[in-house]
Amino acid sequence: MRTLAQLQDLQECWALITGGSGHVGKAAADTLLELGANVILLDRSKKSLHELHQKAYSNSTKVHTLACDLADKQAIIGAMESVATISGGKLNILINNAAFVGTDKLTGWCVPFEKQSIDTFNDCLNVNLSAPFLLSQLAYELMKKQQYGSRSIINISSIYGVVGPQMDLYEGTDMGNPAAYAASKAGLMQLTRWMAPSVAPHVRVNNIVLGGIERGQPESFLEKYNAKVPLARMATEEDIKGAIAYLSSALSSYMTGQSLFLDGGWTAV
């Protein structure tokens, strides 16, 4: 029987993280690097990727960056070809993390329901749901060939793919909770369930359901949000590391098609 250290060892494994220059993407990258993996960070901003690499990973030979607009099908196909080139045809882990989020400044986004834009709704579904589908398809072609290490797809969903919003949280702020975000995250959870038996036994597919993460939100929002959470606080990036380590490695080798909730108890009450 392997030890816990052996089960979570990701030496020689390759991981692709979308939304790689963001807070959650970096937390995921740091986790996988600690476990020995090689990491490819994918994001739409080449500048952000470069700045992150220079600031955090300039001395690492295990971190690579790749710019890609996930709204562009051909760009995704090209990016996955680049992943294969960078890794020598290897891929063990895909983390579908990139997403339109509630703070994005988009037309018809964080506005009342009757003013939300159908074009923005569709754009959100394209990035948050269609792109993970295509990325997973292309990643599967690489993963199923691997003879060594973990083979795991991890989708990053949200509590708002499970429950409806409590709009009083946003009163007095410029924040909001767009319908498209909720619909896309619910779709990602169901895509997880659908893919799991379809790509088994070669690849496992699981989902992390995130609650809100504290990043300098208005005090009025924080007070109301924290009052609704059993653990009385928002999440931090550090809270994500254990789940990433678990689902990426052999620690979860008999788990697929499941959702792991990291929400401080939000959906339990």
PDB file of C-alpha atoms in Angstrom:
ATOM      1  CA  MET A   1       0.000   0.000   0.000  1.00  0.00           C
ATOM      2  CA  ARG A   2       1.352   3.430  -0.969  1.00  0.00           C
ATOM      3  CA  THR A   3       1.936   6.136   1.595  1.00  0.00           C
ATOM      4  CA  LEU A   4       0.058   9.440   1.489  1.00  0.00           C
ATOM      5  CA  ALA A   5       3.230  11.097   0.215  1.00  0.00           C
ATOM      6  CA  GLN A   6       3.425   8.608  -2.640  1.00  0.00           C
ATOM      7  CA  LEU A   7      -0.250   9.007  -3.497  1.00  0.00           C
ATOM      8  CA  GLN A   8       0.056  12.754  -3.913  1.00  0.00           C
ATOM      9  CA  ASP A   9       3.377  12.695  -5.762  1.00  0.00           C
ATOM     10  CA  LEU A  10       3.023  14.362  -9.175  1.00  0.00           C
ATOM     11  CA  GLN A  11       6.645  14.195 -10.318  1.00  0.00           C
ATOM     12  CA  GLU A  12       6.902  13.998 -14.118  1.00  0.00           C
ATOM     13  CA  CYS A  13       3.209  14.893 -14.508  1.00  0.00           C
ATOM     14  CA  TRP A  14       1.975  17.781 -16.654  1.00  0.00           C
ATOM     15  CA  ALA A  15      -0.932  20.070 -15.789  1.00  0.00           C
ATOM     16  CA  LEU A  16      -2.809  22.719 -17.765  1.00  0.00           C
ATOM     17  CA  ILE A  17      -4.607  25.454 -15.813  1.00  0.00           C
ATOM     18  CA  THR A  18      -6.920  27.902 -17.566  1.00  0.00           C
ATOM     19  CA  GLY A  19      -7.357  31.311 -16.007  1.00  0.00           C
ATOM     20  CA  GLY A  20      -3.773  30.716 -14.960  1.00  0.00           C
ATOM     21  CA  SER A  21      -2.844  34.311 -14.160  1.00  0.00           C
ATOM     22  CA  GLY A  22      -5.755  34.778 -11.740  1.00  0.00           C
ATOM     23  CA  HIS A  23      -5.868  34.224  -7.993  1.00  0.00           C
ATOM     24  CA  VAL A  24      -7.362  30.719  -8.103  1.00  0.00           C
ATOM     25  CA  GLY A  25      -5.175  29.751 -11.036  1.00  0.00           C
ATOM     26  CA  LYS A  26      -2.037  30.730  -9.154  1.00  0.00           C
ATOM     27  CA  ALA A  27      -3.157  28.860  -6.023  1.00  0.00           C
ATOM     28  CA  ALA A  28      -3.716  25.757  -8.161  1.00  0.00           C
ATOM     29  CA  ALA A  29      -0.337  26.178  -9.839  1.00  0.00           C
ATOM     30  CA  ASP A  30       1.482  26.601  -6.530  1.00  0.00           C
ATOM     31  CA  THR A  31      -0.203  23.450  -5.223  1.00  0.00           C
ATOM     32  CA  LEU A  32       0.760  21.320  -8.201  1.00  0.00           C
ATOM     33  CA  LEU A  33       4.306  22.654  -8.221  1.00  0.00           C
ATOM     34  CA  GLU A  34       4.669  21.719  -4.541  1.00  0.00           C
ATOM     35  CA  LEU A  35       3.667  18.171  -5.509  1.00  0.00           C
ATOM     36  CA  GLY A  36       6.267  18.053  -8.282  1.00  0.00           C
ATOM     37  CA  ALA A  37       4.198  18.678 -11.419  1.00  0.00           C
ATOM     38  CA  ASN A  38       5.072  20.701 -14.496  1.00  0.00           C
ATOM     39  CA  VAL A  39       2.492  23.441 -15.044  1.00  0.00           C
ATOM     40  CA  ILE A  40       1.219  25.274 -18.119  1.00  0.00           C
ATOM     41  CA  LEU A  41      -0.678  28.454 -17.273  1.00  0.00           C
ATOM     42  CA  LEU A  42      -3.176  29.515 -19.937  1.00  0.00           C
ATOM     43  CA  ASP A  43      -4.899  32.904 -19.952  1.00  0.00           C
ATOM     44  CA  ARG A  44      -6.176  35.444 -22.440  1.00  0.00           C
ATOM     45  CA  SER A  45      -3.684  38.157 -21.394  1.00  0.00           C
ATOM     46  CA  LYS A  46      -0.119  37.558 -22.488  1.00  0.00           C
ATOM     47  CA  LYS A  47       0.912  40.571 -20.413  1.00  0.00           C
ATOM     48  CA  SER A  48      -0.647  39.201 -17.204  1.00  0.00           C
ATOM     49  CA  LEU A  49       0.977  35.826 -17.753  1.00  0.00           C
ATOM     50  CA  HIS A  50       4.370  37.430 -18.317  1.00  0.00           C
ATOM     51  CA  GLU A  51       4.054  39.587 -15.211  1.00  0.00           C
ATOM     52  CA  LEU A  52       3.051  36.613 -13.068  1.00  0.00           C
ATOM     53  CA  HIS A  53       5.886  34.502 -14.427  1.00  0.00           C
ATOM     54  CA  GLN A  54       8.433  37.236 -13.761  1.00  0.00           C
ATOM     55  CA  LYS A  55       7.098  37.875 -10.262  1.00  0.00           C
ATOM     56  CA  ALA A  56       6.517  34.347  -9.028  1.00  0.00           C
ATOM     57  CA  TYR A  57       8.135  31.767 -11.292  1.00  0.00           C
ATOM     58  CA  SER A  58      11.145  33.342 -12.987  1.00  0.00           C
ATOM     59  CA  ASN A  59      13.500  30.809 -11.407  1.00  0.00           C
ATOM     60  CA  SER A  60      11.341  27.775 -12.197  1.00  0.00           C
ATOM     61  CA  THR A  61      11.844  25.514 -15.190  1.00  0.00           C
ATOM     62  CA  LYS A  62       8.524  23.805 -14.479  1.00  0.00           C
ATOM     63  CA  VAL A  63       6.214  26.716 -15.313  1.00  0.00           C
ATOM     64  CA  HIS A  64       5.187  27.595 -18.864  1.00  0.00           C
ATOM     65  CA  THR A  65       2.695  30.188 -20.084  1.00  0.00           C
ATOM     66  CA  LEU A  66       0.329  30.204 -23.015  1.00  0.00           C
ATOM     67  CA  ALA A  67      -1.945  33.027 -24.172  1.00  0.00           C
ATOM     68  CA  CYS A  68      -5.335  32.002 -25.568  1.00  0.00           C
ATOM     69  CA  ASP A  69      -8.749  33.590 -26.011  1.00  0.00           C
ATOM     70  CA  LEU A  70     -11.197  30.918 -24.856  1.00  0.00           C
ATOM     71  CA  ALA A  71     -13.974  32.597 -26.819  1.00  0.00           C
ATOM     72  CA  ASP A  72     -12.183  31.532 -30.012  1.00  0.00           C
ATOM     73  CA  LYS A  73     -12.542  27.879 -31.047  1.00  0.00           C
ATOM     74  CA  GLN A  74      -9.522  27.923 -33.351  1.00  0.00           C
ATOM     75  CA  ALA A  75      -7.408  29.573 -30.660  1.00  0.00           C
ATOM     76  CA  ILE A  76      -8.295  26.739 -28.264  1.00  0.00           C
ATOM     77  CA  ILE A  77      -7.360  24.117 -30.848  1.00  0.00           C
ATOM     78  CA  GLY A  78      -4.072  25.913 -31.496  1.00  0.00           C
ATOM     79  CA  ALA A  79      -3.380  26.241 -27.777  1.00  0.00           C
ATOM     80  CA  MET A  80      -3.859  22.527 -27.216  1.00  0.00           C
ATOM     81  CA  GLU A  81      -1.427  21.817 -30.035  1.00  0.00           C
ATOM     82  CA  SER A  82       1.049  24.076 -28.223  1.00  0.00           C
ATOM     83  CA  VAL A  83       0.407  22.199 -24.967  1.00  0.00           C
ATOM     84  CA  ALA A  84       1.361  18.954 -26.693  1.00  0.00           C
ATOM     85  CA  THR A  85       4.520  20.554 -28.055  1.00  0.00           C
ATOM     86  CA  ILE A  86       5.562  22.061 -24.712  1.00  0.00           C
ATOM     87  CA  SER A  87       4.934  18.856 -22.770  1.00  0.00           C
ATOM     88  CA  GLY A  88       6.208  16.395 -25.333  1.00  0.00           C
ATOM     89  CA  GLY A  89       2.724  14.978 -25.840  1.00  0.00           C
ATOM     90  CA  LYS A  90       2.014  14.581 -22.131  1.00  0.00           C
ATOM     91  CA  LEU A  91      -0.946  15.819 -20.119  1.00  0.00           C
ATOM     92  CA  ASN A  92      -2.129  14.438 -16.800  1.00  0.00           C
ATOM     93  CA  ILE A  93      -4.266  17.204 -15.328  1.00  0.00           C
ATOM     94  CA  LEU A  94      -6.610  19.824 -16.774  1.00  0.00           C
ATOM     95  CA  ILE A  95      -8.121  22.457 -14.493  1.00  0.00           C
ATOM     96  CA  ASN A  96     -10.960  24.345 -16.188  1.00  0.00           C
ATOM     97  CA  ASN A  97     -10.774  27.476 -14.065  1.00  0.00           C
ATOM     98  CA  ALA A  98     -11.135  30.417 -16.465  1.00  0.00           C
ATOM     99  CA  ALA A  99     -14.503  32.169 -16.427  1.00  0.00           C
ATOM    100  CA  PHE A 100     -16.439  35.349 -16.875  1.00  0.00           C
ATOM    101  CA  VAL A 101     -17.059  36.478 -13.293  1.00  0.00           C
ATOM    102  CA  GLY A 102     -19.299  38.897 -11.440  1.00  0.00           C
ATOM    103  CA  THR A 103     -16.719  41.676 -11.436  1.00  0.00           C
ATOM    104  CA  ASP A 104     -16.201  41.700 -15.215  1.00  0.00           C
ATOM    105  CA  LYS A 105     -17.136  45.045 -16.781  1.00  0.00           C
ATOM    106  CA  LEU A 106     -19.389  43.859 -19.587  1.00  0.00           C
ATOM    107  CA  THR A 107     -22.447  45.318 -21.271  1.00  0.00           C
ATOM    108  CA  GLY A 108     -25.654  43.960 -19.776  1.00  0.00           C
ATOM    109  CA  TRP A 109     -23.814  41.935 -17.109  1.00  0.00           C
ATOM    110  CA  CYS A 110     -24.094  43.131 -13.493  1.00  0.00           C
ATOM    111  CA  VAL A 111     -27.445  44.828 -14.037  1.00  0.00           C
ATOM    112  CA  PRO A 112     -31.056  43.982 -13.155  1.00  0.00           C
ATOM    113  CA  PHE A 113     -32.477  40.896 -14.878  1.00  0.00           C
ATOM    114  CA  GLU A 114     -34.571  42.843 -17.378  1.00  0.00           C
ATOM    115  CA  LYS A 115     -31.458  44.720 -18.556  1.00  0.00           C
ATOM    116  CA  GLN A 116     -29.134  41.722 -18.908  1.00  0.00           C
ATOM    117  CA  SER A 117     -27.886  41.224 -22.462  1.00  0.00           C
ATOM    118  CA  ILE A 118     -28.555  38.028 -24.407  1.00  0.00           C
ATOM    119  CA  ASP A 119     -25.302  38.605 -26.319  1.00  0.00           C
ATOM    120  CA  THR A 120     -23.320  38.791 -23.099  1.00  0.00           C
ATOM    121  CA  PHE A 121     -25.253  35.765 -21.803  1.00  0.00           C
ATOM    122  CA  ASN A 122     -24.124  33.771 -24.843  1.00  0.00           C
ATOM    123  CA  ASP A 123     -20.558  35.069 -24.580  1.00  0.00           C
ATOM    124  CA  CYS A 124     -20.463  33.886 -20.975  1.00  0.00           C
ATOM    125  CA  LEU A 125     -21.745  30.413 -21.858  1.00  0.00           C
ATOM    126  CA  ASN A 126     -19.127  30.208 -24.585  1.00  0.00           C
ATOM    127  CA  VAL A 127     -16.216  30.869 -22.197  1.00  0.00           C
ATOM    128  CA  ASN A 128     -17.561  29.241 -19.023  1.00  0.00           C
ATOM    129  CA  LEU A 129     -19.090  26.103 -20.544  1.00  0.00           C
ATOM    130  CA  SER A 130     -18.349  25.555 -24.231  1.00  0.00           C
ATOM    131  CA  ALA A 131     -14.617  26.204 -23.844  1.00  0.00           C
ATOM    132  CA  PRO A 132     -14.221  23.666 -20.999  1.00  0.00           C
ATOM    133  CA  PHE A 133     -16.080  21.133 -23.151  1.00  0.00           C
ATOM    134  CA  LEU A 134     -13.695  21.602 -26.080  1.00  0.00           C
ATOM    135  CA  LEU A 135     -10.615  21.782 -23.863  1.00  0.00           C
ATOM    136  CA  SER A 136     -11.650  18.561 -22.151  1.00  0.00           C
ATOM    137  CA  GLN A 137     -12.215  16.830 -25.491  1.00  0.00           C
ATOM    138  CA  LEU A 138      -8.763  17.772 -26.717  1.00  0.00           C
ATOM    139  CA  ALA A 139      -7.111  17.085 -23.358  1.00  0.00           C
ATOM    140  CA  TYR A 140      -8.680  13.624 -23.254  1.00  0.00           C
ATOM    141  CA  GLU A 141      -6.875  12.705 -26.461  1.00  0.00           C
ATOM    142  CA  LEU A 142      -3.562  13.390 -24.710  1.00  0.00           C
ATOM    143  CA  MET A 143      -4.532  12.024 -21.289  1.00  0.00           C
ATOM    144  CA  LYS A 144      -5.767   8.629 -22.409  1.00  0.00           C
ATOM    145  CA  LYS A 145      -2.351   7.889 -23.901  1.00  0.00           C
ATOM    146  CA  GLN A 146      -0.528   8.468 -20.630  1.00  0.00           C
ATOM    147  CA  GLN A 147       0.877   5.404 -18.916  1.00  0.00           C
ATOM    148  CA  TYR A 148       2.218   7.258 -15.902  1.00  0.00           C
ATOM    149  CA  GLY A 149       0.691   9.418 -13.190  1.00  0.00           C
ATOM    150  CA  SER A 150      -2.708  10.899 -12.555  1.00  0.00           C
ATOM    151  CA  ARG A 151      -5.220  11.569 -15.334  1.00  0.00           C
ATOM    152  CA  SER A 152      -7.697  14.061 -13.965  1.00  0.00           C
ATOM    153  CA  ILE A 153      -9.992  16.825 -15.247  1.00  0.00           C
ATOM    154  CA  ILE A 154     -11.099  19.311 -12.602  1.00  0.00           C
ATOM    155  CA  ASN A 155     -13.866  21.802 -13.304  1.00  0.00           C
ATOM    156  CA  ILE A 156     -14.251  24.899 -11.147  1.00  0.00           C
ATOM    157  CA  SER A 157     -17.913  25.656 -10.507  1.00  0.00           C
ATOM    158  CA  SER A 158     -19.741  27.871  -8.035  1.00  0.00           C
ATOM    159  CA  ILE A 159     -22.370  27.828  -5.325  1.00  0.00           C
ATOM    160  CA  TYR A 160     -24.483  29.824  -7.777  1.00  0.00           C
ATOM    161  CA  GLY A 161     -24.645  26.777  -9.999  1.00  0.00           C
ATOM    162  CA  VAL A 162     -26.456  25.084  -7.108  1.00  0.00           C
ATOM    163  CA  VAL A 163     -28.539  27.748  -5.360  1.00  0.00           C
ATOM    164  CA  GLY A 164     -30.099  31.044  -6.324  1.00  0.00           C
ATOM    165  CA  PRO A 165     -28.564  34.403  -5.442  1.00  0.00           C
ATOM    166  CA  GLN A 166     -29.414  36.454  -2.371  1.00  0.00           C
ATOM    167  CA  MET A 167     -29.629  39.835  -4.021  1.00  0.00           C
ATOM    168  CA  ASP A 168     -29.644  41.802  -0.768  1.00  0.00           C
ATOM    169  CA  LEU A 169     -25.907  41.122  -0.554  1.00  0.00           C
ATOM    170  CA  TYR A 170     -25.263  43.497  -3.429  1.00  0.00           C
ATOM    171  CA  GLU A 171     -27.356  46.446  -2.298  1.00  0.00           C
ATOM    172  CA  GLY A 172     -25.292  49.611  -2.156  1.00  0.00           C
ATOM    173  CA  THR A 173     -22.434  48.155  -4.219  1.00  0.00           C
ATOM    174  CA  ASP A 174     -21.569  47.958  -7.922  1.00  0.00           C
ATOM    175  CA  MET A 175     -21.442  44.156  -7.634  1.00  0.00           C
ATOM    176  CA  GLY A 176     -24.066  41.796  -9.017  1.00  0.00           C
ATOM    177  CA  ASN A 177     -24.978  38.221  -9.833  1.00  0.00           C
ATOM    178  CA  PRO A 178     -25.673  37.684 -13.557  1.00  0.00           C
ATOM    179  CA  ALA A 179     -27.978  34.900 -14.714  1.00  0.00           C
ATOM    180  CA  ALA A 180     -25.419  33.771 -17.283  1.00  0.00           C
ATOM    181  CA  TYR A 181     -22.811  33.055 -14.614  1.00  0.00           C
ATOM    182  CA  ALA A 182     -25.210  30.863 -12.635  1.00  0.00           C
ATOM    183  CA  ALA A 183     -26.457  29.016 -15.711  1.00  0.00           C
ATOM    184  CA  SER A 184     -22.936  28.354 -16.979  1.00  0.00           C
ATOM    185  CA  LYS A 185     -21.723  27.037 -13.625  1.00  0.00           C
ATOM    186  CA  ALA A 186     -24.745  24.752 -13.273  1.00  0.00           C
ATOM    187  CA  GLY A 187     -24.022  23.488 -16.770  1.00  0.00           C
ATOM    188  CA  LEU A 188     -20.402  22.829 -15.848  1.00  0.00           C
ATOM    189  CA  MET A 189     -21.508  20.661 -12.921  1.00  0.00           C
ATOM    190  CA  GLN A 190     -23.735  18.585 -15.184  1.00  0.00           C
ATOM    191  CA  LEU A 191     -20.996  18.382 -17.808  1.00  0.00           C
ATOM    192  CA  THR A 192     -18.808  16.895 -15.063  1.00  0.00           C
ATOM    193  CA  ARG A 193     -21.394  14.199 -14.364  1.00  0.00           C
ATOM    194  CA  TRP A 194     -21.865  13.479 -18.066  1.00  0.00           C
ATOM    195  CA  MET A 195     -18.171  13.293 -18.894  1.00  0.00           C
ATOM    196  CA  ALA A 196     -17.176  11.091 -15.959  1.00  0.00           C
ATOM    197  CA  PRO A 197     -18.616   7.786 -17.280  1.00  0.00           C
ATOM    198  CA  SER A 198     -17.838   8.781 -20.864  1.00  0.00           C
ATOM    199  CA  VAL A 199     -14.075   9.094 -20.376  1.00  0.00           C
ATOM    200  CA  ALA A 200     -13.699   6.382 -17.703  1.00  0.00           C
ATOM    201  CA  PRO A 201     -11.644   4.404 -16.941  1.00  0.00           C
ATOM    202  CA  HIS A 202      -8.863   6.372 -18.623  1.00  0.00           C
ATOM    203  CA  VAL A 203      -9.613   9.787 -17.063  1.00  0.00           C
ATOM    204  CA  ARG A 204     -11.419  10.991 -13.934  1.00  0.00           C
ATOM    205  CA  VAL A 205     -13.608  14.134 -13.979  1.00  0.00           C
ATOM    206  CA  ASN A 206     -14.607  16.013 -10.847  1.00  0.00           C
ATOM    207  CA  ASN A 207     -15.864  19.435  -9.900  1.00  0.00           C
ATOM    208  CA  ILE A 208     -15.032  21.981  -7.192  1.00  0.00           C
ATOM    209  CA  VAL A 209     -17.957  24.137  -6.075  1.00  0.00           C
ATOM    210  CA  LEU A 210     -16.504  27.390  -4.751  1.00  0.00           C
ATOM    211  CA  GLY A 211     -18.129  29.869  -2.454  1.00  0.00           C
ATOM    212  CA  GLY A 212     -17.150  33.514  -2.499  1.00  0.00           C
ATOM    213  CA  ILE A 213     -13.471  34.401  -2.133  1.00  0.00           C
ATOM    214  CA  GLU A 214     -12.482  37.519  -0.212  1.00  0.00           C
ATOM    215  CA  ARG A 215     -10.694  40.052  -2.420  1.00  0.00           C
ATOM    216  CA  GLY A 216     -11.358  43.483  -1.027  1.00  0.00           C
ATOM    217  CA  GLN A 217     -15.130  43.548  -1.503  1.00  0.00           C
ATOM    218  CA  PRO A 218     -17.049  46.427   0.119  1.00  0.00           C
ATOM    219  CA  GLU A 219     -17.390  46.117   3.883  1.00  0.00           C
ATOM    220  CA  SER A 220     -21.181  46.120   3.646  1.00  0.00           C
ATOM    221  CA  PHE A 221     -21.058  43.090   1.343  1.00  0.00           C
ATOM    222  CA  LEU A 222     -18.560  41.238   3.549  1.00  0.00           C
ATOM    223  CA  GLU A 223     -20.617  41.746   6.690  1.00  0.00           C
ATOM    224  CA  LYS A 224     -23.788  40.398   5.077  1.00  0.00           C
ATOM    225  CA  TYR A 225     -22.020  37.530   3.300  1.00  0.00           C
ATOM    226  CA  ASN A 226     -20.134  36.374   6.393  1.00  0.00           C
ATOM    227  CA  ALA A 227     -23.325  36.460   8.450  1.00  0.00           C
ATOM    228  CA  LYS A 228     -24.849  33.874   6.108  1.00  0.00           C
ATOM    229  CA  VAL A 229     -21.900  31.429   6.211  1.00  0.00           C
ATOM    230  CA  PRO A 230     -21.656  28.851   9.017  1.00  0.00           C
ATOM    231  CA  LEU A 231     -17.873  29.317   9.105  1.00  0.00           C
ATOM    232  CA  ALA A 232     -18.453  33.097   9.280  1.00  0.00           C
ATOM    233  CA  ARG A 233     -16.004  34.123   6.561  1.00  0.00           C
ATOM    234  CA  MET A 234     -15.358  34.105   2.851  1.00  0.00           C
ATOM    235  CA  ALA A 235     -12.816  31.714   1.380  1.00  0.00           C
ATOM    236  CA  THR A 236      -9.166  32.471   0.720  1.00  0.00           C
ATOM    237  CA  GLU A 237      -7.000  31.087  -2.055  1.00  0.00           C
ATOM    238  CA  GLU A 238      -5.257  28.878   0.502  1.00  0.00           C
ATOM    239  CA  ASP A 239      -8.562  27.108   1.164  1.00  0.00           C
ATOM    240  CA  ILE A 240      -8.463  25.782  -2.391  1.00  0.00           C
ATOM    241  CA  LYS A 241      -5.076  24.084  -2.207  1.00  0.00           C
ATOM    242  CA  GLY A 242      -6.190  20.919  -0.403  1.00  0.00           C
ATOM    243  CA  ALA A 243      -8.991  20.250  -2.881  1.00  0.00           C
ATOM    244  CA  ILE A 244      -6.669  20.759  -5.856  1.00  0.00           C
ATOM    245  CA  ALA A 245      -4.097  18.384  -4.356  1.00  0.00           C
ATOM    246  CA  TYR A 246      -6.761  15.789  -3.617  1.00  0.00           C
ATOM    247  CA  LEU A 247      -8.492  15.790  -6.995  1.00  0.00           C
ATOM    248  CA  SER A 248      -5.301  16.091  -9.039  1.00  0.00           C
ATOM    249  CA  SER A 249      -3.539  13.132  -7.481  1.00  0.00           C
ATOM    250  CA  ALA A 250      -4.016   9.483  -6.638  1.00  0.00           C
ATOM    251  CA  LEU A 251      -5.449  10.583  -3.300  1.00  0.00           C
ATOM    252  CA  SER A 252      -8.779  10.623  -5.151  1.00  0.00           C
ATOM    253  CA  SER A 253      -8.105   7.708  -7.496  1.00  0.00           C
ATOM    254  CA  TYR A 254     -11.557   6.147  -6.887  1.00  0.00           C
ATOM    255  CA  MET A 255     -13.506   9.385  -7.233  1.00  0.00           C
ATOM    256  CA  THR A 256     -15.111  10.580 -10.453  1.00  0.00           C
ATOM    257  CA  GLY A 257     -18.240  12.469 -11.463  1.00  0.00           C
ATOM    258  CA  GLN A 258     -18.448  14.204  -8.087  1.00  0.00           C
ATOM    259  CA  SER A 259     -18.606  17.748  -6.760  1.00  0.00           C
ATOM    260  CA  LEU A 260     -16.486  18.853  -3.816  1.00  0.00           C
ATOM    261  CA  PHE A 261     -18.052  21.814  -2.030  1.00  0.00           C
ATOM    262  CA  LEU A 262     -15.755  24.528  -0.643  1.00  0.00           C
ATOM    263  CA  ASP A 263     -18.289  27.056   0.537  1.00  0.00           C
ATOM    264  CA  GLY A 264     -17.947  27.367   4.296  1.00  0.00           C
ATOM    265  CA  GLY A 265     -21.308  25.645   4.656  1.00  0.00           C
ATOM    266  CA  TRP A 266     -23.256  28.122   2.487  1.00  0.00           C
ATOM    267  CA  THR A 267     -25.245  25.424   0.654  1.00  0.00           C
ATOM    268  CA  ALA A 268     -25.772  23.339   3.798  1.00  0.00           C
ATOM    269  CA  VAL A 269     -28.217  25.780   5.403  1.00  0.00           C
TER     270      VAL A 269
END
